[in-house]
């Protein structure tokens, strides 16, 4: 079955530190992959997306993600985290079912 | 205009009430979605409308009734809800359907529903 897994429920980083949020997918073919961010009480905002081509994808707010087929991963990275990055991050995949499958989310806390 | 607007932002209703959630977009998108999100959980797809026709109903109870009066508007009519239906209800739109594969979903800020 198609699935998207985010192994980390909660991550805390210090402001200015680097960040990597993990995402693994299970699809028969290469899925379309997305990272969304959700601030408390808000809707979801797309950070970046991967369809094909260059495996390193740049997004908004200084985020990037790298698609690694060999590891079935699409990890989100940011070189220097800001306090305003504290939020819930969802990895999502689209495939043959034409439905977006969300991971369970990773809650990011940023320490001063 | 790249916004999806949802009203009301907060709604409290009793189990015998009838209420509606509204969603509007003016991006020319032809697909619109309703998602339900419980606390600390990912959004769960409820309904998809494509070109104003219901394309997907994820086995949602009939106490939730969607309506798409035109390509810009999406309603969710609520009747005889249960306390466990309390959640954040998110509306989204995309350029086309199937849009999840190839396009971006634009989400509204959600309507926080509390059922007493």
XYZ file of N, CA and C in Angstrom:
684
model
N 0.842 -1.185 0.000
C 0.000 0.000 0.000
C 0.882 1.241 0.000
N 0.372 2.278 -0.627
C 1.118 3.526 -0.665
C 1.097 4.176 0.696
N 2.236 4.724 1.089
C 2.303 5.369 2.396
C 3.410 6.399 2.430
N 3.263 7.309 3.361
C 4.273 8.311 3.651
C 4.522 8.266 5.148
N 5.771 8.171 5.533
C 6.125 8.025 6.944
C 7.039 9.147 7.388
N 6.696 9.753 8.498
C 7.568 10.735 9.145
C 7.960 10.152 10.495
N 9.189 9.701 10.628
C 9.567 8.951 11.831
C 9.610 9.791 13.103
N 9.812 11.085 12.949
C 9.980 11.959 14.107
C 8.684 12.703 14.401
N 8.119 12.456 15.580
C 6.883 13.139 15.961
C 7.169 14.572 16.384
N 8.292 14.731 17.097
C 8.599 16.025 17.684
C 10.103 16.243 17.621
N 10.510 17.431 17.165
C 11.931 17.774 17.116
C 12.119 19.163 17.699
N 13.167 19.317 18.497
C 13.518 20.626 19.053
C 14.919 20.998 18.579
N 15.057 22.188 18.027
C 16.367 22.685 17.605
C 16.562 24.090 18.164
N 17.803 24.482 18.263
C 18.113 25.831 18.703
C 18.062 26.785 17.517
N 17.670 28.005 17.798
C 17.633 28.998 16.738
C 19.021 29.170 16.142
N 19.082 29.181 14.820
C 20.359 29.289 14.131
C 20.971 27.953 13.767
N 20.492 26.891 14.367
C 21.012 25.558 14.060
C 20.399 25.054 12.756
N 21.030 24.023 12.212
C 20.496 23.420 10.991
C 19.383 22.442 11.344
N 18.568 22.157 10.330
C 17.390 21.323 10.539
C 17.287 20.288 9.439
N 16.920 19.075 9.807
C 16.552 18.068 8.818
C 15.356 17.298 9.349
N 14.281 17.309 8.590
C 13.081 16.548 8.921
C 12.987 15.385 7.943
N 12.740 14.211 8.481
C 12.779 13.014 7.665
C 11.398 12.642 7.102
N 11.429 12.099 5.908
C 10.221 11.610 5.260
C 10.602 10.415 4.401
N 9.875 9.329 4.581
C 10.066 8.146 3.750
C 8.754 7.810 3.052
N 8.866 7.306 1.852
C 7.659 6.988 1.103
C 7.707 5.540 0.636
N 6.530 5.027 0.399
C 6.395 3.688 -0.151
C 5.388 3.753 -1.286
N 5.893 3.715 -2.493
C 5.055 3.789 -3.677
C 5.599 2.818 -4.713
N 4.727 2.354 -5.591
C 5.174 1.455 -6.651
C 6.047 2.158 -7.660
N 5.709 3.388 -7.961
C 6.495 4.185 -8.892
C 6.925 5.457 -8.171
N 7.700 6.263 -8.831
C 8.128 7.512 -8.201
C 6.915 8.405 -7.990
N 6.659 8.750 -6.751
C 5.487 9.585 -6.480
C 5.821 11.058 -6.666
N 4.804 11.852 -6.668
C 4.994 13.279 -6.543
C 5.024 13.577 -5.042
N 5.981 14.333 -4.607
C 6.201 14.544 -3.170
C 6.134 16.015 -2.814
N 5.600 16.271 -1.650
C 5.375 17.633 -1.193
C 5.769 17.762 0.276
N 6.154 18.957 0.662
C 6.255 19.337 2.063
C 5.343 20.534 2.295
N 4.479 20.382 3.333
C 3.592 21.464 3.745
C 3.941 21.853 5.176
N 3.677 23.125 5.515
C 3.869 23.601 6.873
C 2.551 24.158 7.385
N 2.296 23.911 8.677
C 1.063 24.383 9.294
C 1.394 25.056 10.625
N 1.140 26.337 10.708
C 1.281 27.051 11.974
C 0.037 26.805 12.812
N 0.138 26.972 14.124
C -1.001 26.661 14.998
C -2.280 27.365 14.568
N -3.351 26.591 14.442
C -4.650 27.150 14.094
C -4.772 27.646 12.674
N -3.813 27.314 11.849
C -3.805 27.797 10.460
C -3.978 26.653 9.469
N -4.156 27.022 8.210
C -4.186 26.031 7.159
C -2.781 25.601 6.785
N -2.676 24.791 5.746
C -1.383 24.294 5.314
C -0.842 25.141 4.169
N 0.457 25.357 4.196
C 1.117 26.108 3.142
C 2.171 25.220 2.495
N 2.200 25.203 1.167
C 3.177 24.398 0.464
C 4.565 25.022 0.562
N 5.536 24.231 1.010
C 6.924 24.689 1.061
C 7.657 24.380 -0.242
N 7.472 23.164 -0.739
C 8.142 22.762 -1.965
C 7.512 21.476 -2.477
N 7.866 21.132 -3.731
C 7.303 19.944 -4.350
C 8.325 19.322 -5.291
N 8.231 18.011 -5.458
C 9.086 17.281 -6.374
C 8.223 16.455 -7.297
N 8.457 16.637 -8.605
C 7.754 15.817 -9.591
C 8.739 14.946 -10.351
N 9.811 15.544 -10.820
C 10.830 14.821 -11.588
C 12.006 15.761 -11.758
N 13.069 15.240 -12.386
C 14.205 16.091 -12.698
C 15.169 16.213 -11.540
N 15.683 17.402 -11.343
C 16.684 17.654 -10.322
C 16.191 17.165 -8.960
N 16.990 16.345 -8.318
C 16.549 15.734 -7.063
C 16.666 16.672 -5.872
N 17.337 17.780 -6.028
C 17.411 18.781 -4.964
C 16.438 19.901 -5.320
N 15.459 20.085 -4.453
C 14.376 21.020 -4.731
C 14.458 22.189 -3.765
N 14.372 23.378 -4.296
C 14.361 24.574 -3.455
C 12.934 25.024 -3.220
N 12.674 25.484 -2.020
C 11.337 25.945 -1.697
C 11.336 27.351 -1.133
N 10.224 27.682 -0.516
C 10.105 29.005 0.085
C 10.717 29.002 1.477
N 10.939 30.167 2.011
C 11.424 30.365 3.384
C 12.788 29.717 3.618
N 13.568 29.507 2.581
C 14.907 28.971 2.742
C 14.981 27.463 2.892
N 13.885 26.753 2.673
C 13.863 25.306 2.787
C 14.268 24.641 1.476
N 14.839 23.450 1.597
C 15.130 22.617 0.457
C 14.864 21.168 0.848
N 14.704 20.321 -0.158
C 14.496 18.903 0.101
C 15.223 18.124 -0.987
N 15.670 16.945 -0.622
C 16.390 16.106 -1.563
C 15.671 14.777 -1.731
N 15.367 14.428 -2.954
C 14.743 13.162 -3.283
C 15.841 12.122 -3.481
N 15.756 11.044 -2.706
C 16.734 9.955 -2.823
C 15.967 8.664 -3.081
N 15.999 8.234 -4.321
C 15.256 7.039 -4.690
C 15.785 5.817 -3.966
N 17.100 5.715 -3.819
C 17.704 4.531 -3.203
C 17.295 4.366 -1.742
N 16.960 5.478 -1.114
C 16.556 5.435 0.295
C 15.062 5.675 0.475
N 14.345 5.841 -0.626
C 12.905 6.154 -0.566
C 12.647 7.306 0.404
N 13.466 8.333 0.265
C 13.355 9.445 1.213
C 13.202 10.776 0.494
N 12.650 11.712 1.214
C 12.466 13.085 0.720
C 12.579 13.989 1.934
N 13.781 14.150 2.435
C 14.009 14.885 3.679
C 14.067 16.388 3.443
N 13.519 17.095 4.377
C 13.456 18.562 4.329
C 14.604 19.138 5.134
N 15.251 20.157 4.600
C 16.411 20.745 5.295
C 16.329 22.266 5.283
N 16.972 22.826 6.299
C 17.162 24.276 6.343
C 18.469 24.530 7.067
N 19.345 25.347 6.524
C 20.679 25.515 7.126
C 20.652 26.273 8.449
N 19.712 27.185 8.630
C 19.675 27.989 9.853
C 18.220 28.280 10.202
N 17.782 27.721 11.308
C 16.367 27.815 11.688
C 16.090 29.130 12.418
N 14.945 29.691 12.117
C 14.472 30.918 12.771
C 13.329 30.566 13.700
N 13.113 31.383 14.734
C 12.044 31.079 15.695
C 10.691 30.956 14.999
N 10.512 31.693 13.899
C 9.230 31.670 13.201
C 9.002 30.365 12.440
N 10.017 29.493 12.379
C 9.848 28.208 11.709
C 9.137 27.184 12.582
N 8.932 27.504 13.851
C 8.223 26.583 14.738
C 6.815 26.348 14.212
N 6.509 25.087 13.920
C 5.229 24.740 13.295
C 5.173 23.227 13.147
N 4.074 22.752 12.551
C 3.935 21.334 12.199
C 4.274 21.199 10.726
N 5.067 20.185 10.413
C 5.487 19.967 9.039
C 4.953 18.611 8.560
N 4.310 18.640 7.407
C 3.735 17.432 6.843
C 4.385 17.130 5.506
N 4.842 15.902 5.370
C 5.270 15.381 4.081
C 4.060 14.714 3.438
N 3.938 14.817 2.139
C 2.778 14.232 1.463
C 3.193 13.690 0.108
N 2.480 12.668 -0.322
C 2.777 12.052 -1.611
C 1.525 11.885 -2.442
N 1.682 12.032 -3.744
C 0.584 11.767 -4.671
C 1.033 10.697 -5.641
N 0.095 9.830 -6.014
C 0.479 8.760 -6.928
C -0.678 8.338 -7.782
N -0.731 7.080 -8.086
C -1.734 6.575 -9.020
C -3.160 6.774 -8.516
N -3.326 6.851 -7.224
C -4.674 7.022 -6.680
C -5.171 8.447 -6.834
N -4.275 9.341 -7.240
C -4.630 10.746 -7.395
C -5.077 11.404 -6.098
N -4.791 10.797 -4.997
C -5.097 11.411 -3.713
C -3.798 11.740 -3.002
N -3.827 12.826 -2.267
C -2.655 13.227 -1.502
C -2.628 12.433 -0.207
N -1.534 11.726 0.037
C -1.385 10.955 1.269
C -0.425 11.713 2.170
N -0.899 12.074 3.340
C -0.079 12.832 4.288
C 0.635 11.904 5.254
N 1.865 12.282 5.632
C 2.495 11.662 6.774
C 1.840 12.176 8.052
N 2.269 11.630 9.169
C 1.649 11.974 10.454
C 2.125 13.299 11.007
N 3.122 13.891 10.383
C 3.567 15.213 10.787
C 4.723 15.187 11.778
N 5.522 16.233 11.732
C 6.595 16.455 12.705
C 6.422 17.843 13.283
N 6.323 17.910 14.588
C 6.177 19.193 15.274
C 7.552 19.741 15.600
N 7.854 20.896 15.075
C 9.158 21.524 15.276
C 9.061 22.611 16.329
N 9.871 22.497 17.346
C 10.010 23.542 18.352
C 11.379 24.178 18.200
N 11.460 25.486 18.365
C 12.719 26.217 18.215
C 13.063 26.885 19.536
N 14.205 26.531 20.070
C 14.676 27.122 21.330
C 15.454 28.400 21.056
N 15.294 29.408 21.920
C 16.051 30.651 21.722
C 17.551 30.425 21.850
N -4.876 37.003 -6.716
C -5.513 36.502 -5.506
C -5.213 35.003 -5.389
N -4.430 34.638 -4.370
C -4.055 33.242 -4.192
C -4.608 32.703 -2.889
N -5.773 33.190 -2.520
C -6.326 32.807 -1.234
C -7.547 31.915 -1.358
N -7.655 31.047 -0.355
C -8.882 30.297 -0.124
C -9.464 30.819 1.182
N -10.663 31.323 1.119
C -11.278 31.971 2.277
C -12.344 31.075 2.867
N -12.259 30.841 4.175
C -13.234 29.999 4.851
C -13.946 30.791 5.925
N -15.245 30.592 6.006
C -16.049 31.186 7.070
C -17.028 30.159 7.611
N -17.348 30.242 8.894
C -16.706 31.076 9.906
C -15.381 30.476 10.352
N -14.577 31.235 11.057
C -13.317 30.707 11.583
C -13.573 29.789 12.768
N -14.588 30.098 13.532
C -14.946 29.277 14.682
C -16.457 29.062 14.670
N -16.870 27.862 15.054
C -18.292 27.548 15.107
C -18.532 26.585 16.256
N -19.495 26.945 17.101
C -19.928 26.066 18.181
C -21.385 25.713 17.921
N -21.694 24.451 17.948
C -23.061 24.039 17.664
C -23.460 22.853 18.531
N -24.757 22.775 18.775
C -25.291 21.644 19.489
C -25.576 20.499 18.541
N -25.865 19.346 19.102
C -26.039 18.147 18.276
C -27.312 18.193 17.442
N -28.238 19.096 17.785
C -29.468 19.172 16.993
C -29.459 20.325 16.000
N -28.399 21.097 16.017
C -28.344 22.273 15.143
C -28.066 21.897 13.692
N -28.419 22.850 12.811
C -28.000 22.789 11.413
C -27.165 24.026 11.128
N -25.971 23.814 10.625
C -25.089 24.924 10.296
C -24.366 24.596 8.993
N -23.657 25.609 8.468
C -22.896 25.397 7.238
C -21.531 26.056 7.331
N -20.562 25.423 6.744
C -19.245 26.009 6.549
C -19.136 26.430 5.084
N -18.454 27.563 4.876
C -18.347 28.087 3.528
C -16.898 28.261 3.123
N -16.657 28.091 1.847
C -15.307 28.198 1.298
C -15.398 28.892 -0.055
N -14.453 29.785 -0.320
C -14.470 30.532 -1.569
C -13.060 30.703 -2.099
N -12.912 30.558 -3.402
C -11.622 30.830 -4.046
C -11.879 31.514 -5.383
N -10.967 32.418 -5.736
C -11.100 33.150 -6.996
C -9.837 32.990 -7.828
N -9.264 31.797 -7.799
C -8.053 31.519 -8.569
C -8.375 30.803 -9.871
N -9.659 30.575 -10.125
C -10.028 29.846 -11.331
C -9.793 28.351 -11.225
N -9.579 27.876 -10.008
C -9.353 26.446 -9.813
C -10.643 25.666 -10.040
N -10.493 24.451 -10.610
C -11.669 23.660 -10.938
C -11.884 22.495 -9.978
N -10.995 22.311 -9.047
C -11.154 21.257 -8.051
C -11.146 21.872 -6.665
N -12.065 21.409 -5.828
C -12.146 21.890 -4.452
C -12.352 20.714 -3.514
N -11.817 20.864 -2.309
C -11.719 19.740 -1.390
C -12.196 20.147 -0.002
N -12.720 19.193 0.740
C -12.918 19.321 2.186
C -12.056 18.282 2.888
N -11.301 18.763 3.889
C -10.520 17.900 4.751
C -10.968 18.116 6.187
N -10.816 17.058 6.980
C -11.060 17.134 8.423
C -9.739 16.873 9.130
N -9.430 17.706 10.116
C -8.173 17.523 10.842
C -8.409 17.549 12.343
N -8.110 16.446 12.987
C -8.149 16.388 14.445
C -6.799 16.861 14.981
N -6.800 17.217 16.248
C -5.584 17.766 16.867
C -4.418 16.785 16.742
N -3.286 17.318 16.348
C -2.032 16.567 16.242
C -2.117 15.403 15.247
N -3.002 15.531 14.273
C -3.152 14.509 13.236
C -3.049 15.173 11.862
N -2.735 14.412 10.829
C -2.743 14.998 9.487
C -4.170 15.186 8.983
N -4.336 16.016 7.981
C -5.669 16.188 7.396
C -6.162 14.888 6.763
N -7.461 14.654 6.888
C -8.091 13.493 6.265
C -9.057 13.974 5.192
N -8.911 13.440 4.008
C -9.777 13.838 2.908
C -11.215 13.391 3.171
N -12.153 14.323 2.913
C -13.583 13.997 3.039
C -14.232 13.945 1.653
N -14.149 15.056 0.924
C -14.823 15.172 -0.366
C -13.914 15.889 -1.365
N -14.123 15.545 -2.653
C -13.485 16.272 -3.738
C -14.543 16.609 -4.767
N -14.567 17.872 -5.174
C -15.404 18.311 -6.281
C -14.493 18.673 -7.444
N -14.870 18.214 -8.606
C -14.162 18.561 -9.823
C -15.169 19.096 -10.825
N -14.929 20.279 -11.307
C -15.869 20.932 -12.232
C -17.292 20.878 -11.674
N -17.389 21.207 -10.393
C -18.663 21.353 -9.682
C -19.406 20.044 -9.493
N -18.760 18.933 -9.794
C -19.387 17.632 -9.568
C -18.608 16.875 -8.498
N -19.331 16.167 -7.658
C -18.695 15.397 -6.603
C -17.932 14.232 -7.228
N -16.633 14.214 -7.024
C -15.778 13.174 -7.584
C -15.407 12.120 -6.559
N -15.220 12.543 -5.336
C -14.823 11.608 -4.281
C -15.596 11.906 -3.005
N -16.129 10.876 -2.409
C -16.720 10.921 -1.069
C -16.034 9.796 -0.308
N -15.234 10.153 0.674
C -14.468 9.150 1.410
C -15.317 8.490 2.490
N -16.468 7.987 2.101
C -17.358 7.297 3.047
C -17.663 8.158 4.265
N -17.956 9.411 3.998
C -18.251 10.352 5.070
C -19.708 10.178 5.498
N -19.987 10.206 6.803
C -21.376 10.075 7.271
C -22.287 11.134 6.655
N -23.545 10.784 6.481
C -24.488 11.662 5.786
C -24.828 12.915 6.577
N -24.422 12.980 7.823
C -24.641 14.214 8.584
C -23.765 15.352 8.056
N -22.801 15.014 7.221
C -22.010 16.007 6.479
C -22.496 15.990 5.029
N -22.923 17.135 4.537
C -23.457 17.203 3.185
C -22.745 18.310 2.413
N -21.930 17.968 1.428
C -21.230 18.998 0.666
C -22.106 19.548 -0.455
N -21.746 20.748 -0.865
C -22.458 21.385 -1.971
C -21.494 22.302 -2.696
N -21.545 22.293 -4.015
C -20.685 23.171 -4.806
C -21.573 23.986 -5.742
N -22.046 25.141 -5.290
C -23.000 25.922 -6.089
C -22.413 26.440 -7.405
N -21.116 26.759 -7.376
C -20.427 27.161 -8.603
C -18.943 26.887 -8.432
N -18.176 27.205 -9.426
C -16.763 26.808 -9.409
C -15.947 27.537 -8.356
N -16.484 28.595 -7.780
C -15.730 29.362 -6.781
C -16.135 29.054 -5.357
N -17.266 28.390 -5.186
C -17.824 28.217 -3.853
C -17.969 26.748 -3.492
N -17.722 26.471 -2.227
C -17.897 25.125 -1.707
C -18.472 25.243 -0.317
N -19.550 24.532 -0.071
C -20.183 24.540 1.246
C -20.119 23.154 1.871
N -20.185 23.150 3.188
C -20.326 21.886 3.907
C -21.445 22.074 4.916
N -22.561 21.397 4.655
C -23.734 21.505 5.521
C -23.644 20.463 6.625
N -23.931 20.925 7.827
C -23.753 20.098 9.019
C -25.084 19.908 9.723
N -25.413 18.691 10.066
C -26.680 18.437 10.743
C -26.557 17.218 11.632
N -27.037 17.364 12.857
C -27.042 16.247 13.816
C -25.637 15.693 14.036
N -24.699 16.597 14.239
C -23.327 16.155 14.451
C -23.142 15.595 15.858
N -22.037 14.886 16.018
C -21.658 14.302 17.282
C -20.450 15.037 17.862
N -20.249 14.969 19.157
C -19.073 15.633 19.738
C -17.762 15.198 19.095
N -17.675 13.957 18.641
C -16.421 13.494 18.029
C -16.176 14.115 16.653
N -17.162 14.834 16.140
C -16.973 15.555 14.882
C -16.250 16.884 15.083
N -16.023 17.254 16.315
C -15.274 18.479 16.606
C -13.875 18.351 16.012
N -13.498 19.350 15.217
C -12.225 19.280 14.497
C -12.013 20.590 13.750
N -10.871 20.687 13.106
C -10.598 21.777 12.165
C -10.978 21.278 10.771
N -11.856 22.004 10.101
C -12.275 21.623 8.762
C -11.593 22.550 7.765
N -10.822 21.933 6.900
C -10.009 22.673 5.944
C -10.587 22.532 4.543
N -10.658 23.640 3.863
C -11.020 23.658 2.460
C -9.747 23.859 1.643
N -9.681 23.268 0.498
C -8.527 23.447 -0.386
C -9.005 23.478 -1.830
N -8.158 24.023 -2.677
C -8.469 24.011 -4.108
C -7.201 23.708 -4.888
N -7.380 23.235 -6.107
C -6.254 23.009 -7.006
C -6.691 23.318 -8.425
N -5.695 23.499 -9.270
C -5.966 23.904 -10.645
C -6.958 22.970 -11.327
N -6.755 21.682 -11.103
C -7.583 20.712 -11.792
C -7.627 19.439 -10.973
N -8.424 18.502 -11.372
C -8.473 17.177 -10.748
C -8.298 16.158 -11.840
N -7.402 15.172 -11.723
C -6.644 14.943 -10.501
C -5.552 15.977 -10.311
N -5.618 16.688 -9.227
C -4.675 17.776 -8.987
C -3.625 17.418 -7.968
N -3.897 16.419 -7.163
C -2.952 16.108 -6.095
C -1.613 15.658 -6.679
N -1.653 15.008 -7.823
C -0.417 14.516 -8.416
C 0.450 15.625 -8.949
N -0.140 16.495 -9.690
C 0.666 17.404 -10.490
C 0.573 18.843 -10.044
N -0.259 19.105 -9.111
C -0.426 20.498 -8.750
C -0.370 20.722 -7.265
N -0.423 21.945 -6.923
C -0.369 22.361 -5.536
C -1.789 22.498 -4.999
N -1.992 22.078 -3.791
C -3.241 22.353 -3.099
C -3.088 23.658 -2.322
N -4.046 24.532 -2.503
C -4.085 25.784 -1.748
C -5.119 25.610 -0.639
N -4.676 25.762 0.583
C -5.549 25.545 1.730
C -6.039 26.860 2.309
N -7.270 26.829 2.800
C -7.762 27.911 3.632
C -7.248 27.746 5.054
N -7.586 28.701 5.900
C -7.113 28.664 7.287
C -7.952 27.734 8.151
N -9.069 27.308 7.632
C -9.870 26.336 8.355
C -10.992 26.951 9.176
N -11.957 26.106 9.477
C -13.055 26.452 10.385
C -12.976 25.506 11.569
N -12.797 26.084 12.741
C -12.688 25.282 13.962
C -14.087 24.992 14.482
N -14.494 23.742 14.431
C -15.845 23.341 14.816
C -15.823 22.637 16.161
N -16.706 23.085 17.038
C -16.911 22.428 18.330
C -18.368 22.010 18.426
N -18.582 20.728 18.669
C -19.939 20.191 18.810
C -20.169 19.845 20.275
N -21.189 20.471 20.849
C -21.460 20.261 22.270
C -22.506 19.177 22.481
